[in-house]
mmCIF file of C-alpha atoms and ligand atoms in Angstrom:
data_model
loop_
_atom_site.group_PDB
_atom_site.id
_atom_site.type_symbol
_atom_site.label_atom_id
_atom_site.label_comp_id
_atom_site.label_asym_id
_atom_site.label_seq_id
_atom_site.Cartn_x
_atom_site.Cartn_y
_atom_site.Cartn_z
ATOM 1 C CA MET A 1 11.828 -31.237 -74.564
ATOM 2 C CA SER A 2 11.306 -29.319 -78.148
ATOM 3 C CA PHE A 3 14.178 -27.271 -80.029
ATOM 4 C CA ALA A 4 11.703 -25.026 -82.065
ATOM 5 C CA ALA A 5 13.341 -22.705 -85.146
ATOM 6 C CA ASN A 6 13.076 -18.965 -84.681
ATOM 7 C CA GLU A 7 14.396 -16.296 -87.164
ATOM 8 C CA SER A 8 15.402 -13.770 -84.300
ATOM 9 C CA VAL A 9 14.125 -12.915 -81.375
ATOM 10 C CA HIS A 10 13.869 -9.234 -79.614
ATOM 11 C CA VAL A 11 12.743 -8.114 -76.197
ATOM 12 C CA ARG A 12 12.653 -5.389 -74.849
ATOM 13 C CA ALA A 13 13.674 -5.015 -70.583
ATOM 14 C CA PRO A 14 13.210 -1.769 -68.482
ATOM 15 C CA GLY A 15 15.132 -0.492 -65.124
ATOM 16 C CA LYS A 16 14.681 0.387 -62.103
ATOM 17 C CA ILE A 17 14.124 2.134 -59.155
ATOM 18 C CA ASN A 18 14.294 0.928 -56.013
ATOM 19 C CA VAL A 19 11.411 3.702 -53.958
ATOM 20 C CA TYR A 20 12.503 2.230 -50.484
ATOM 21 C CA LEU A 21 16.144 0.684 -49.867
ATOM 22 C CA GLY A 22 16.199 -0.467 -46.580
ATOM 23 C CA VAL A 23 19.935 -2.587 -46.336
ATOM 24 C CA GLY A 24 20.563 -4.626 -43.174
ATOM 25 C CA GLY A 25 23.824 -6.808 -41.643
ATOM 26 C CA ARG A 26 26.197 -8.714 -44.078
ATOM 27 C CA HIS A 27 25.636 -11.779 -43.939
ATOM 28 C CA ASP A 28 28.761 -14.616 -44.832
ATOM 29 C CA ASP A 29 28.583 -14.900 -48.690
ATOM 30 C CA GLY A 30 29.060 -11.139 -47.958
ATOM 31 C CA TYR A 31 25.663 -9.574 -49.569
ATOM 32 C CA HIS A 32 23.589 -7.608 -47.313
ATOM 33 C CA ALA A 33 19.313 -8.651 -46.717
ATOM 34 C CA LEU A 34 17.496 -6.169 -47.853
ATOM 35 C CA ALA A 35 14.182 -4.860 -47.964
ATOM 36 C CA THR A 36 13.557 -2.776 -51.146
ATOM 37 C CA VAL A 37 10.173 -1.941 -52.795
ATOM 38 C CA PHE A 38 11.200 -1.568 -57.676
ATOM 39 C CA GLN A 39 9.482 -0.062 -60.084
ATOM 40 C CA ALA A 40 10.424 -0.384 -63.243
ATOM 41 C CA VAL A 41 10.353 2.279 -65.326
ATOM 42 C CA SER A 42 9.793 3.412 -68.701
ATOM 43 C CA LEU A 43 13.452 3.227 -69.939
ATOM 44 C CA TYR A 44 14.544 -0.402 -71.449
ATOM 45 C CA GLU A 45 16.992 -2.385 -72.893
ATOM 46 C CA ASP A 46 16.293 -3.968 -75.788
ATOM 47 C CA VAL A 47 18.175 -7.334 -76.539
ATOM 48 C CA ILE A 48 17.560 -8.893 -80.324
ATOM 49 C CA ALA A 49 18.924 -12.892 -80.390
ATOM 50 C CA ARG A 50 19.867 -14.804 -83.557
ATOM 51 C CA HIS A 51 20.804 -18.350 -84.065
ATOM 52 C CA ALA A 52 24.745 -18.659 -84.140
ATOM 53 C CA ASP A 53 26.434 -22.263 -83.662
ATOM 54 C CA GLY A 54 28.765 -20.124 -80.767
ATOM 55 C CA PHE A 55 28.018 -17.200 -78.282
ATOM 56 C CA SER A 56 28.581 -13.609 -79.051
ATOM 57 C CA LEU A 57 27.881 -10.278 -77.996
ATOM 58 C CA THR A 58 27.548 -7.151 -79.604
ATOM 59 C CA VAL A 59 26.588 -3.517 -77.983
ATOM 60 C CA SER A 60 24.936 -0.226 -79.453
ATOM 61 C CA GLY A 61 24.419 3.258 -76.633
ATOM 62 C CA VAL A 62 27.158 3.738 -75.273
ATOM 63 C CA GLU A 63 29.238 6.641 -75.311
ATOM 64 C CA ASP A 64 32.232 4.590 -73.530
ATOM 65 C CA PRO A 65 32.400 0.846 -75.386
ATOM 66 C CA ASP A 66 34.532 0.193 -72.861
ATOM 67 C CA ALA A 67 32.517 0.347 -70.285
ATOM 68 C CA VAL A 68 30.108 -2.928 -71.270
ATOM 69 C CA PRO A 69 32.615 -6.233 -71.059
ATOM 70 C CA LEU A 70 31.560 -8.234 -74.374
ATOM 71 C CA ASP A 71 33.083 -11.529 -72.589
ATOM 72 C CA ASP A 72 32.066 -13.650 -69.869
ATOM 73 C CA ARG A 73 31.736 -10.856 -67.592
ATOM 74 C CA ASN A 74 28.766 -9.120 -69.906
ATOM 75 C CA LEU A 75 25.174 -10.214 -67.482
ATOM 76 C CA ALA A 76 23.417 -11.210 -70.898
ATOM 77 C CA MET A 77 26.383 -13.539 -71.802
ATOM 78 C CA ARG A 78 25.612 -15.504 -68.218
ATOM 79 C CA ALA A 79 22.290 -15.180 -68.991
ATOM 80 C CA ALA A 80 22.216 -17.233 -72.222
ATOM 81 C CA LYS A 81 25.315 -20.166 -71.098
ATOM 82 C CA LEU A 82 23.316 -20.747 -67.995
ATOM 83 C CA LEU A 83 19.575 -21.433 -69.609
ATOM 84 C CA ALA A 84 21.839 -23.412 -72.351
ATOM 85 C CA ALA A 85 23.141 -25.165 -69.455
ATOM 86 C CA ALA A 86 20.584 -25.736 -67.379
ATOM 87 C CA ALA A 87 18.489 -26.799 -71.405
ATOM 88 C CA GLU A 88 21.260 -29.199 -72.353
ATOM 89 C CA TYR A 89 21.180 -26.772 -75.452
ATOM 90 C CA PRO A 90 23.462 -28.021 -76.999
ATOM 91 C CA GLY A 91 23.865 -24.253 -80.013
ATOM 92 C CA GLY A 92 24.643 -20.416 -78.736
ATOM 93 C CA VAL A 93 23.458 -17.054 -79.543
ATOM 94 C CA ALA A 94 24.447 -13.889 -81.218
ATOM 95 C CA LEU A 95 23.002 -11.053 -78.600
ATOM 96 C CA GLU A 96 22.464 -7.565 -79.841
ATOM 97 C CA ILE A 97 22.095 -5.164 -76.838
ATOM 98 C CA ARG A 98 20.882 -1.595 -77.292
ATOM 99 C CA LYS A 99 21.088 0.149 -74.497
ATOM 100 C CA SER A 100 19.271 3.084 -73.142
ATOM 101 C CA VAL A 101 19.442 2.299 -69.327
ATOM 102 C CA PRO A 102 22.557 4.590 -67.682
ATOM 103 C CA VAL A 103 25.533 1.236 -67.071
ATOM 104 C CA ALA A 104 26.806 0.960 -64.114
ATOM 105 C CA GLY A 105 23.705 4.274 -62.869
ATOM 106 C CA GLY A 106 22.268 2.009 -59.876
ATOM 107 C CA MET A 107 19.188 1.021 -61.957
ATOM 108 C CA GLY A 108 19.576 -2.331 -63.450
ATOM 109 C CA GLY A 109 20.204 -1.755 -66.890
ATOM 110 C CA GLY A 110 23.072 -5.395 -66.618
ATOM 111 C CA SER A 111 20.281 -6.796 -65.271
ATOM 112 C CA ALA A 112 17.368 -5.891 -67.097
ATOM 113 C CA ASP A 113 20.213 -7.249 -70.184
ATOM 114 C CA ALA A 114 20.375 -11.141 -68.553
ATOM 115 C CA ALA A 115 16.342 -11.081 -67.957
ATOM 116 C CA ALA A 116 15.718 -9.923 -71.650
ATOM 117 C CA ALA A 117 18.597 -12.585 -72.883
ATOM 118 C CA LEU A 118 17.145 -15.429 -70.893
ATOM 119 C CA VAL A 119 13.104 -14.537 -72.802
ATOM 120 C CA ALA A 120 15.460 -14.091 -75.551
ATOM 121 C CA CYS A 121 17.014 -16.998 -76.209
ATOM 122 C CA ASP A 122 14.376 -19.366 -74.039
ATOM 123 C CA ALA A 123 11.858 -18.225 -77.076
ATOM 124 C CA LEU A 124 14.948 -18.670 -79.957
ATOM 125 C CA TRP A 125 16.144 -21.989 -78.594
ATOM 126 C CA GLY A 126 12.027 -23.285 -77.392
ATOM 127 C CA THR A 127 12.921 -24.053 -74.113
ATOM 128 C CA GLY A 128 9.771 -23.303 -72.995
ATOM 129 C CA PHE A 129 11.036 -23.093 -69.196
ATOM 130 C CA PRO A 130 8.420 -22.547 -67.228
ATOM 131 C CA GLN A 131 7.837 -18.804 -65.663
ATOM 132 C CA ALA A 132 8.906 -19.370 -61.724
ATOM 133 C CA ARG A 133 12.351 -21.805 -63.699
ATOM 134 C CA LEU A 134 13.451 -18.204 -65.038
ATOM 135 C CA HIS A 135 13.516 -17.100 -62.570
ATOM 136 C CA ASP A 136 15.400 -19.853 -60.581
ATOM 137 C CA LEU A 137 17.762 -19.477 -63.236
ATOM 138 C CA ALA A 138 17.311 -14.788 -62.399
ATOM 139 C CA SER A 139 18.703 -15.392 -59.231
ATOM 140 C CA ARG A 140 21.577 -17.341 -59.582
ATOM 141 C CA LEU A 141 22.562 -14.254 -61.854
ATOM 142 C CA GLY A 142 22.070 -11.182 -59.408
ATOM 143 C CA ALA A 143 20.170 -9.581 -57.062
ATOM 144 C CA ASP A 144 18.050 -7.495 -59.487
ATOM 145 C CA VAL A 145 17.212 -9.470 -62.337
ATOM 146 C CA PRO A 146 14.342 -11.557 -60.658
ATOM 147 C CA PHE A 147 12.432 -7.343 -60.870
ATOM 148 C CA ALA A 148 13.920 -7.594 -64.659
ATOM 149 C CA LEU A 149 12.122 -9.906 -65.666
ATOM 150 C CA HIS A 150 8.846 -9.384 -63.753
ATOM 151 C CA GLY A 151 8.760 -5.692 -63.579
ATOM 152 C CA GLY A 152 5.875 -3.303 -62.823
ATOM 153 C CA THR A 153 5.996 -3.162 -58.213
ATOM 154 C CA ALA A 154 7.624 -5.850 -56.045
ATOM 155 C CA VAL A 155 8.239 -5.783 -52.799
ATOM 156 C CA GLY A 156 12.145 -7.474 -52.859
ATOM 157 C CA THR A 157 13.310 -9.160 -49.384
ATOM 158 C CA GLY A 158 16.460 -11.905 -49.474
ATOM 159 C CA ARG A 159 19.162 -10.012 -51.572
ATOM 160 C CA GLY A 160 16.554 -8.495 -52.946
ATOM 161 C CA ASP A 161 15.539 -11.871 -55.291
ATOM 162 C CA GLN A 162 12.667 -12.521 -53.160
ATOM 163 C CA LEU A 163 10.034 -11.589 -54.968
ATOM 164 C CA ASN A 164 6.531 -10.444 -53.844
ATOM 165 C CA PRO A 165 4.269 -8.577 -55.767
ATOM 166 C CA ALA A 166 3.260 -4.641 -55.144
ATOM 167 C CA LEU A 167 -0.411 -3.046 -54.950
ATOM 168 C CA ALA A 168 0.217 0.315 -56.997
ATOM 169 C CA ARG A 169 -2.402 2.687 -58.233
ATOM 170 C CA GLY A 170 -2.410 4.867 -61.466
ATOM 171 C CA ARG A 171 0.733 5.842 -61.893
ATOM 172 C CA PHE A 172 4.336 7.608 -61.290
ATOM 173 C CA ASP A 173 6.116 10.175 -62.945
ATOM 174 C CA TRP A 174 9.636 10.247 -62.015
ATOM 175 C CA VAL A 175 12.403 12.198 -63.428
ATOM 176 C CA LEU A 176 15.356 10.886 -63.419
ATOM 177 C CA VAL A 177 19.069 12.754 -63.132
ATOM 178 C CA MET A 178 22.049 10.547 -65.068
ATOM 179 C CA SER A 179 25.679 10.966 -64.893
ATOM 180 C CA GLU A 180 27.943 10.712 -67.387
ATOM 181 C CA GLN A 181 30.233 8.794 -64.813
ATOM 182 C CA GLY A 182 29.110 5.350 -62.679
ATOM 183 C CA LEU A 183 29.511 4.061 -59.804
ATOM 184 C CA SER A 184 30.400 0.502 -58.913
ATOM 185 C CA THR A 185 27.657 -1.642 -56.236
ATOM 186 C CA PRO A 186 30.198 -3.490 -54.436
ATOM 187 C CA VAL A 187 31.969 -0.042 -53.211
ATOM 188 C CA VAL A 188 28.981 1.680 -52.565
ATOM 189 C CA TYR A 189 28.662 -1.714 -50.293
ATOM 190 C CA GLY A 190 31.819 -1.631 -48.717
ATOM 191 C CA ARG A 191 30.634 1.727 -47.873
ATOM 192 C CA LEU A 192 28.573 2.048 -45.706
ATOM 193 C CA ASP A 193 29.691 -0.977 -44.305
ATOM 194 C CA ALA A 194 32.859 1.115 -43.044
ATOM 195 C CA LEU A 195 30.454 4.249 -41.711
ATOM 196 C CA ARG A 196 28.789 2.295 -39.891
ATOM 197 C CA ASP A 197 31.563 0.929 -37.953
ATOM 198 C CA GLU A 198 32.705 4.771 -38.407
ATOM 199 C CA GLU A 199 28.857 5.548 -36.116
ATOM 200 C CA GLY A 200 30.824 3.602 -33.375
ATOM 201 C CA ALA A 201 29.883 0.352 -31.271
ATOM 202 C CA LEU A 202 26.836 2.110 -29.239
ATOM 203 C CA ALA A 203 24.879 1.089 -32.184
ATOM 204 C CA ASP A 204 22.906 -2.793 -32.900
ATOM 205 C CA ASP A 205 24.292 -4.942 -35.225
ATOM 206 C CA PRO A 206 22.101 -4.342 -38.793
ATOM 207 C CA PRO A 207 19.762 -6.664 -38.757
ATOM 208 C CA LEU A 208 20.030 -9.645 -40.576
ATOM 209 C CA SER A 209 16.024 -10.125 -42.668
ATOM 210 C CA LEU A 210 14.359 -6.627 -42.177
ATOM 211 C CA ASP A 211 11.059 -5.263 -43.861
ATOM 212 C CA VAL A 212 9.201 -2.086 -45.870
ATOM 213 C CA PRO A 213 8.223 -0.499 -43.837
ATOM 214 C CA ILE A 214 3.629 -0.462 -44.273
ATOM 215 C CA PRO A 215 3.219 3.175 -45.236
ATOM 216 C CA VAL A 216 5.537 2.966 -48.646
ATOM 217 C CA LEU A 217 3.464 0.199 -49.247
ATOM 218 C CA GLN A 218 0.105 2.392 -47.811
ATOM 219 C CA ALA A 219 1.564 5.219 -50.565
ATOM 220 C CA LEU A 220 1.791 2.665 -53.943
ATOM 221 C CA ARG A 221 -1.602 1.692 -53.125
ATOM 222 C CA SER A 222 -2.619 4.707 -52.977
ATOM 223 C CA GLY A 223 -1.281 5.700 -56.480
ATOM 224 C CA ASP A 224 -0.146 9.711 -54.307
ATOM 225 C CA PRO A 225 3.151 10.739 -55.816
ATOM 226 C CA GLU A 226 2.389 13.508 -52.779
ATOM 227 C CA LEU A 227 2.085 10.508 -50.131
ATOM 228 C CA LEU A 228 4.236 8.503 -51.768
ATOM 229 C CA ALA A 229 7.272 10.815 -51.997
ATOM 230 C CA GLU A 230 7.090 11.003 -47.612
ATOM 231 C CA SER A 231 8.450 7.614 -47.786
ATOM 232 C CA LEU A 232 10.622 7.323 -50.504
ATOM 233 C CA HIS A 233 13.888 6.365 -48.619
ATOM 234 C CA ASN A 234 17.692 4.361 -49.629
ATOM 235 C CA ASP A 235 19.650 2.957 -46.352
ATOM 236 C CA LEU A 236 22.457 3.559 -48.980
ATOM 237 C CA GLN A 237 21.968 7.336 -50.346
ATOM 238 C CA ALA A 238 24.237 8.272 -47.607
ATOM 239 C CA ALA A 239 27.082 6.166 -48.588
ATOM 240 C CA ALA A 240 26.338 7.330 -52.958
ATOM 241 C CA VAL A 241 27.135 11.347 -51.727
ATOM 242 C CA PHE A 242 29.712 10.088 -49.513
ATOM 243 C CA GLU A 243 31.166 8.611 -53.073
ATOM 244 C CA ARG A 244 29.808 10.983 -55.428
ATOM 245 C CA PRO A 245 28.630 14.295 -52.650
ATOM 246 C CA ASP A 246 27.842 16.256 -56.156
ATOM 247 C CA LEU A 247 24.689 14.424 -55.672
ATOM 248 C CA ALA A 248 23.324 15.927 -53.000
ATOM 249 C CA GLU A 249 23.716 18.933 -54.875
ATOM 250 C CA THR A 250 21.979 16.754 -57.824
ATOM 251 C CA LEU A 251 19.138 16.707 -55.644
ATOM 252 C CA ARG A 252 18.573 20.366 -53.466
ATOM 253 C CA LEU A 253 18.122 21.551 -57.035
ATOM 254 C CA GLY A 254 15.450 18.751 -57.760
ATOM 255 C CA ILE A 255 12.979 19.902 -54.906
ATOM 256 C CA ARG A 256 13.514 23.464 -55.521
ATOM 257 C CA ALA A 257 12.872 23.004 -59.142
ATOM 258 C CA GLY A 258 10.133 22.117 -57.940
ATOM 259 C CA ALA A 259 9.543 17.895 -57.806
ATOM 260 C CA LEU A 260 8.043 16.708 -54.600
ATOM 261 C CA HIS A 261 11.281 14.666 -53.152
ATOM 262 C CA GLY A 262 13.748 12.855 -54.480
ATOM 263 C CA ILE A 263 16.180 9.643 -54.245
ATOM 264 C CA VAL A 264 19.943 8.376 -55.080
ATOM 265 C CA SER A 265 17.899 5.083 -57.462
ATOM 266 C CA GLY A 266 19.778 1.543 -55.926
ATOM 267 C CA SER A 267 23.546 2.588 -55.617
ATOM 268 C CA GLY A 268 24.014 5.703 -57.456
ATOM 269 C CA PRO A 269 24.526 7.241 -59.034
ATOM 270 C CA THR A 270 21.700 7.899 -60.950
ATOM 271 C CA VAL A 271 18.525 10.865 -59.691
ATOM 272 C CA ALA A 272 15.319 10.318 -59.202
ATOM 273 C CA LEU A 273 13.359 12.480 -59.079
ATOM 274 C CA LEU A 274 9.258 12.186 -57.745
ATOM 275 C CA CYS A 275 6.537 14.250 -59.272
ATOM 276 C CA SER A 276 2.926 15.254 -59.475
ATOM 277 C CA GLY A 277 2.045 14.576 -61.992
ATOM 278 C CA PRO A 278 3.666 15.152 -65.795
ATOM 279 C CA GLU A 279 3.403 18.381 -66.853
ATOM 280 C CA SER A 280 5.383 18.814 -62.958
ATOM 281 C CA ALA A 281 7.675 16.819 -64.419
ATOM 282 C CA GLN A 282 8.409 18.538 -68.075
ATOM 283 C CA GLU A 283 8.827 22.036 -65.850
ATOM 284 C CA VAL A 284 11.184 19.805 -63.750
ATOM 285 C CA GLN A 285 12.926 18.815 -66.317
ATOM 286 C CA SER A 286 13.088 21.799 -68.328
ATOM 287 C CA VAL A 287 14.428 23.779 -65.122
ATOM 288 C CA LEU A 288 17.200 21.583 -64.652
ATOM 289 C CA ARG A 289 18.190 21.425 -67.880
ATOM 290 C CA GLU A 290 18.198 25.092 -68.352
ATOM 291 C CA SER A 291 21.486 24.254 -64.705
ATOM 292 C CA GLY A 292 23.699 22.603 -66.719
ATOM 293 C CA LEU A 293 22.059 19.499 -66.235
ATOM 294 C CA ASP A 294 20.914 16.753 -68.887
ATOM 295 C CA PRO A 295 17.151 15.394 -66.742
ATOM 296 C CA LEU A 296 14.729 12.407 -68.154
ATOM 297 C CA HIS A 297 11.232 12.564 -67.613
ATOM 298 C CA VAL A 298 10.190 8.447 -67.468
ATOM 299 C CA HIS A 299 6.627 6.456 -66.311
ATOM 300 C CA GLY A 300 6.634 4.113 -64.308
ATOM 301 C CA PRO A 301 5.099 0.985 -63.419
ATOM 302 C CA VAL A 302 6.238 -0.513 -66.373
ATOM 303 C CA PRO A 303 6.399 -4.453 -67.031
ATOM 304 C CA GLY A 304 8.843 -6.826 -66.604
ATOM 305 C CA ALA A 305 10.644 -8.224 -69.750
ATOM 306 C CA ARG A 306 8.806 -9.299 -72.308
ATOM 307 C CA ILE A 307 9.123 -10.081 -76.686
ATOM 308 C CA ILE A 308 8.263 -7.269 -78.520
HETATM 309 O O1 C5P B 401 24.085 -8.667 -57.065
HETATM 310 P P1 C5P B 401 24.532 -8.163 -57.297
HETATM 311 O O2 C5P B 401 25.738 -8.716 -58.541
HETATM 312 O O3 C5P B 401 23.795 -7.186 -58.106
HETATM 313 O O4 C5P B 401 25.267 -7.474 -56.118
HETATM 314 C C1 C5P B 401 26.569 -6.497 -56.795
HETATM 315 C C2 C5P B 401 27.431 -6.006 -55.684
HETATM 316 O O5 C5P B 401 26.487 -5.731 -54.650
HETATM 317 C C3 C5P B 401 26.989 -7.392 -54.779
HETATM 318 O O6 C5P B 401 28.674 -8.119 -55.024
HETATM 319 C C4 C5P B 401 27.067 -6.785 -53.690
HETATM 320 O O7 C5P B 401 28.946 -6.205 -52.959
HETATM 321 C C5 C5P B 401 26.553 -5.990 -53.591
HETATM 322 N N1 C5P B 401 25.293 -6.219 -52.662
HETATM 323 C C6 C5P B 401 24.900 -6.602 -51.223
HETATM 324 N N2 C5P B 401 23.426 -7.056 -50.767
HETATM 325 C C7 C5P B 401 22.256 -6.924 -51.816
HETATM 326 C C8 C5P B 401 23.009 -7.309 -53.454
HETATM 327 C C9 C5P B 401 24.709 -6.563 -53.823
HETATM 328 O O8 C5P B 401 25.703 -6.412 -51.099
HETATM 329 N N3 C5P B 401 21.024 -7.310 -51.288
#
């Protein structure tokens, strides 16, 4: 393996929405069986990697600097060190992260940072790992990291990390409503388990393997937002709304403002409202703004982590 000497490498990776998220039973490792469809949207994390002897990290674009750890708890830092170990690279990297995806928002911002760090360090160090090897490292970092590498629209099974591309025609317009306060992913999964336990012994155990329903894939293939709106579903939504009851009101407001349908993204608290097109999204955005919310118009699908 030869180590090339780029000065610095700038990589951009997208946040995601889960347009469908089915959660099955809990495996012994604590992870739940998933069947999900990810869509990468036009809200990006930027990671710039520069040569350094050791490993360091700076983060900008966050209101609360304490919200993002700068040590080994940070997924991008772990990604850089994992790649260095796998490639037996003797040096380090100074990573600069410019965040736009909300922290702990259910949009995979930390996973996008990790995917971007893998691609950036691979190019900076001249590691030259094939995509499949980067995917393998990504899945060891977290369930959503392989998708941030891949981008577009994809079906995730297993823990969400076994990916298959899904055909999606056209473009889908979303209005995102972020929250200042994030939600912890493990807390939301734990709440789902507790709600399911309360449902009682009469309910069947959730399955340990599950599929994405065909109508979801058909709707994506058709490119018709009205069809996709009928198929949006998130098994984590009840648990996220239990933790944050105000999200139910945000969903109601969005639909009243003209969105086709709304969903909590991943484990929340970001709410994603699907609109019939760009004009409708702008209208929904301005109505929600008048209600004191801070909505953002994005579109998907967009590509995964790439050098710019
Ligand atoms: O893999 P990631 O770091 O994104 O997962 C964060 C947490 O979310 C896990 O520790 C687990 O509590 C929960 N999780 C889960 N089942 C999945 C993915 C995540 O229970 N398939």
